[in-house]
């Protein structure tokens, strides 16, 4: 696409700064190339972000989506920094409550692309309804994703494993056989003289 045709990209990260900040860096890279980005997060998370360079700020719009109330989610909790680990499922439930607002936003703005994180499983169906391409932006290394399992298994829950099972490669990762044991004579033949 020619540089005279800038894209409008929606970036929607999971509510953890280890995800929000890489999405922000990607958004800045897109803005540097002349594209417009709508960066969606919660009001408090947006306030906690670092300043955008002045030359990029006209092309990055921060779109605050307040989380709906969810029983068990502490007041003002808008990221994983704000909750203990046992409350993260409540944060995820609150994020899921943003689906209707997100759908309305996408229908109104009609972006060229949506970049989504792992937690918003419902975004691809919203994007498909309005004919907007959607891409998964992973902050994880490919090897970590491979270890987690095929998406089809993750969706149906068949690849969830116990802690003990996580200590060895899963069956879908083919590993070479271990090398034969070393001995001093095979490793250092000059020592056998």
PDB file of N, CA and C in Angstrom, residues 20-61:
ATOM      1  N   UNK A  20       0.579  -4.441  27.246  1.00  0.00           N
ATOM      2  CA  UNK A  20       0.229  -3.078  26.827  1.00  0.00           C
ATOM      3  C   UNK A  20       1.432  -2.365  26.217  1.00  0.00           C
ATOM      4  N   UNK A  21       2.587  -2.465  26.859  1.00  0.00           N
ATOM      5  CA  UNK A  21       3.760  -1.730  26.368  1.00  0.00           C
ATOM      6  C   UNK A  21       4.257  -2.235  25.014  1.00  0.00           C
ATOM      7  N   UNK A  22       4.331  -3.556  24.754  1.00  0.00           N
ATOM      8  CA  UNK A  22       4.690  -3.972  23.389  1.00  0.00           C
ATOM      9  C   UNK A  22       3.670  -3.517  22.337  1.00  0.00           C
ATOM     10  N   UNK A  23       2.392  -3.529  22.684  1.00  0.00           N
ATOM     11  CA  UNK A  23       1.374  -3.018  21.757  1.00  0.00           C
ATOM     12  C   UNK A  23       1.589  -1.525  21.506  1.00  0.00           C
ATOM     13  N   UNK A  24       1.983  -0.798  22.540  1.00  0.00           N
ATOM     14  CA  UNK A  24       2.251   0.631  22.374  1.00  0.00           C
ATOM     15  C   UNK A  24       3.453   0.847  21.457  1.00  0.00           C
ATOM     16  N   UNK A  25       4.499   0.045  21.629  1.00  0.00           N
ATOM     17  CA  UNK A  25       5.675   0.171  20.758  1.00  0.00           C
ATOM     18  C   UNK A  25       5.305  -0.125  19.302  1.00  0.00           C
ATOM     19  N   UNK A  26       4.494  -1.155  19.094  1.00  0.00           N
ATOM     20  CA  UNK A  26       4.035  -1.452  17.737  1.00  0.00           C
ATOM     21  C   UNK A  26       3.200  -0.293  17.192  1.00  0.00           C
ATOM     22  N   UNK A  27       2.362   0.279  18.031  1.00  0.00           N
ATOM     23  CA  UNK A  27       1.536   1.422  17.614  1.00  0.00           C
ATOM     24  C   UNK A  27       2.408   2.603  17.206  1.00  0.00           C
ATOM     25  N   UNK A  28       3.470   2.853  17.966  1.00  0.00           N
ATOM     26  CA  UNK A  28       4.384   3.950  17.614  1.00  0.00           C
ATOM     27  C   UNK A  28       5.084   3.664  16.288  1.00  0.00           C
ATOM     28  N   UNK A  29       5.455   2.412  16.053  1.00  0.00           N
ATOM     29  CA  UNK A  29       6.087   2.057  14.778  1.00  0.00           C
ATOM     30  C   UNK A  29       5.131   2.277  13.612  1.00  0.00           C
ATOM     31  N   UNK A  30       3.881   1.902  13.801  1.00  0.00           N
ATOM     32  CA  UNK A  30       2.886   2.134  12.746  1.00  0.00           C
ATOM     33  C   UNK A  30       2.681   3.629  12.510  1.00  0.00           C
ATOM     34  N   UNK A  31       2.623   4.399  13.589  1.00  0.00           N
ATOM     35  CA  UNK A  31       2.441   5.852  13.468  1.00  0.00           C
ATOM     36  C   UNK A  31       3.631   6.493  12.759  1.00  0.00           C
ATOM     37  N   UNK A  32       4.838   6.003  13.026  1.00  0.00           N
ATOM     38  CA  UNK A  32       6.030   6.531  12.347  1.00  0.00           C
ATOM     39  C   UNK A  32       5.934   6.342  10.834  1.00  0.00           C
ATOM     40  N   UNK A  33       5.216   5.325  10.424  1.00  0.00           N
ATOM     41  CA  UNK A  33       5.056   5.045   9.000  1.00  0.00           C
ATOM     42  C   UNK A  33       3.819   5.732   8.415  1.00  0.00           C
ATOM     43  N   UNK A  34       3.218   6.607   9.203  1.00  0.00           N
ATOM     44  CA  UNK A  34       2.112   7.416   8.706  1.00  0.00           C
ATOM     45  C   UNK A  34       0.728   6.851   8.928  1.00  0.00           C
ATOM     46  N   UNK A  35       0.629   5.716   9.613  1.00  0.00           N
ATOM     47  CA  UNK A  35      -0.681   5.111   9.851  1.00  0.00           C
ATOM     48  C   UNK A  35      -1.300   5.671  11.126  1.00  0.00           C
ATOM     49  N   UNK A  36      -2.614   5.587  11.209  1.00  0.00           N
ATOM     50  CA  UNK A  36      -3.349   6.064  12.380  1.00  0.00           C
ATOM     51  C   UNK A  36      -3.711   4.868  13.239  1.00  0.00           C
ATOM     52  N   UNK A  37      -3.531   4.994  14.549  1.00  0.00           N
ATOM     53  CA  UNK A  37      -3.799   3.898  15.481  1.00  0.00           C
ATOM     54  C   UNK A  37      -4.803   4.351  16.529  1.00  0.00           C
ATOM     55  N   UNK A  38      -5.810   3.525  16.734  1.00  0.00           N
ATOM     56  CA  UNK A  38      -6.720   3.686  17.874  1.00  0.00           C
ATOM     57  C   UNK A  38      -6.293   2.646  18.901  1.00  0.00           C
ATOM     58  N   UNK A  39      -5.751   3.114  20.007  1.00  0.00           N
ATOM     59  CA  UNK A  39      -5.211   2.236  21.048  1.00  0.00           C
ATOM     60  C   UNK A  39      -6.246   2.125  22.158  1.00  0.00           C
ATOM     61  N   UNK A  40      -6.814   0.937  22.322  1.00  0.00           N
ATOM     62  CA  UNK A  40      -7.885   0.738  23.299  1.00  0.00           C
ATOM     63  C   UNK A  40      -7.335   0.134  24.581  1.00  0.00           C
ATOM     64  N   UNK A  41      -7.659   0.761  25.689  1.00  0.00           N
ATOM     65  CA  UNK A  41      -7.380   0.202  27.011  1.00  0.00           C
ATOM     66  C   UNK A  41      -8.301   0.905  28.002  1.00  0.00           C
ATOM     67  N   UNK A  42      -8.071   0.665  29.258  1.00  0.00           N
ATOM     68  CA  UNK A  42      -8.903   1.294  30.283  1.00  0.00           C
ATOM     69  C   UNK A  42      -8.374   2.691  30.592  1.00  0.00           C
ATOM     70  N   UNK A  43      -9.198   3.555  31.164  1.00  0.00           N
ATOM     71  CA  UNK A  43      -8.745   4.924  31.454  1.00  0.00           C
ATOM     72  C   UNK A  43      -7.487   4.966  32.332  1.00  0.00           C
ATOM     73  N   UNK A  44      -7.461   4.182  33.380  1.00  0.00           N
ATOM     74  CA  UNK A  44      -6.314   4.214  34.296  1.00  0.00           C
ATOM     75  C   UNK A  44      -5.049   3.689  33.615  1.00  0.00           C
ATOM     76  N   UNK A  45      -5.179   2.652  32.818  1.00  0.00           N
ATOM     77  CA  UNK A  45      -4.009   2.133  32.107  1.00  0.00           C
ATOM     78  C   UNK A  45      -3.471   3.165  31.121  1.00  0.00           C
ATOM     79  N   UNK A  46      -4.358   3.851  30.441  1.00  0.00           N
ATOM     80  CA  UNK A  46      -3.923   4.880  29.494  1.00  0.00           C
ATOM     81  C   UNK A  46      -3.181   5.995  30.226  1.00  0.00           C
ATOM     82  N   UNK A  47      -3.679   6.395  31.391  1.00  0.00           N
ATOM     83  CA  UNK A  47      -2.994   7.454  32.161  1.00  0.00           C
ATOM     84  C   UNK A  47      -1.605   7.015  32.615  1.00  0.00           C
ATOM     85  N   UNK A  48      -1.389   5.731  32.802  1.00  0.00           N
ATOM     86  CA  UNK A  48      -0.108   5.225  33.287  1.00  0.00           C
ATOM     87  C   UNK A  48       0.915   4.994  32.176  1.00  0.00           C
ATOM     88  N   UNK A  49       0.533   5.207  30.937  1.00  0.00           N
ATOM     89  CA  UNK A  49       1.454   4.972  29.828  1.00  0.00           C
ATOM     90  C   UNK A  49       2.479   6.093  29.717  1.00  0.00           C
ATOM     91  N   UNK A  50       3.656   5.768  29.177  1.00  0.00           N
ATOM     92  CA  UNK A  50       4.638   6.833  28.940  1.00  0.00           C
ATOM     93  C   UNK A  50       4.145   7.784  27.856  1.00  0.00           C
ATOM     94  N   UNK A  51       4.674   8.983  27.888  1.00  0.00           N
ATOM     95  CA  UNK A  51       4.301   9.998  26.899  1.00  0.00           C
ATOM     96  C   UNK A  51       4.684   9.532  25.497  1.00  0.00           C
ATOM     97  N   UNK A  52       3.841   9.850  24.560  1.00  0.00           N
ATOM     98  CA  UNK A  52       4.110   9.564  23.152  1.00  0.00           C
ATOM     99  C   UNK A  52       4.936  10.726  22.599  1.00  0.00           C
ATOM    100  N   UNK A  53       5.945  10.450  21.769  1.00  0.00           N
ATOM    101  CA  UNK A  53       6.690  11.557  21.163  1.00  0.00           C
ATOM    102  C   UNK A  53       5.738  12.511  20.433  1.00  0.00           C
ATOM    103  N   UNK A  54       5.976  13.808  20.557  1.00  0.00           N
ATOM    104  CA  UNK A  54       5.060  14.799  19.976  1.00  0.00           C
ATOM    105  C   UNK A  54       4.785  14.604  18.486  1.00  0.00           C
ATOM    106  N   UNK A  55       5.775  14.127  17.738  1.00  0.00           N
ATOM    107  CA  UNK A  55       5.552  13.945  16.301  1.00  0.00           C
ATOM    108  C   UNK A  55       4.622  12.768  15.993  1.00  0.00           C
ATOM    109  N   UNK A  56       4.423  11.863  16.965  1.00  0.00           N
ATOM    110  CA  UNK A  56       3.554  10.703  16.751  1.00  0.00           C
ATOM    111  C   UNK A  56       2.168  10.873  17.360  1.00  0.00           C
ATOM    112  N   UNK A  57       2.057  11.755  18.342  1.00  0.00           N
ATOM    113  CA  UNK A  57       0.790  11.867  19.076  1.00  0.00           C
ATOM    114  C   UNK A  57      -0.422  12.190  18.194  1.00  0.00           C
ATOM    115  N   UNK A  58      -0.288  12.937  17.085  1.00  0.00           N
ATOM    116  CA  UNK A  58      -1.481  13.163  16.257  1.00  0.00           C
ATOM    117  C   UNK A  58      -2.013  11.889  15.586  1.00  0.00           C
ATOM    118  N   UNK A  59      -1.164  10.855  15.496  1.00  0.00           N
ATOM    119  CA  UNK A  59      -1.582   9.635  14.801  1.00  0.00           C
ATOM    120  C   UNK A  59      -1.956   8.492  15.743  1.00  0.00           C
ATOM    121  N   UNK A  60      -1.835   8.696  17.054  1.00  0.00           N
ATOM    122  CA  UNK A  60      -2.229   7.670  18.020  1.00  0.00           C
ATOM    123  C   UNK A  60      -3.328   8.237  18.903  1.00  0.00           C
ATOM    124  N   UNK A  61      -4.498   7.647  18.799  1.00  0.00           N
ATOM    125  CA  UNK A  61      -5.638   8.049  19.632  1.00  0.00           C
ATOM    126  C   UNK A  61      -5.822   7.006  20.725  1.00  0.00           C
TER     127      UNK A  61
END
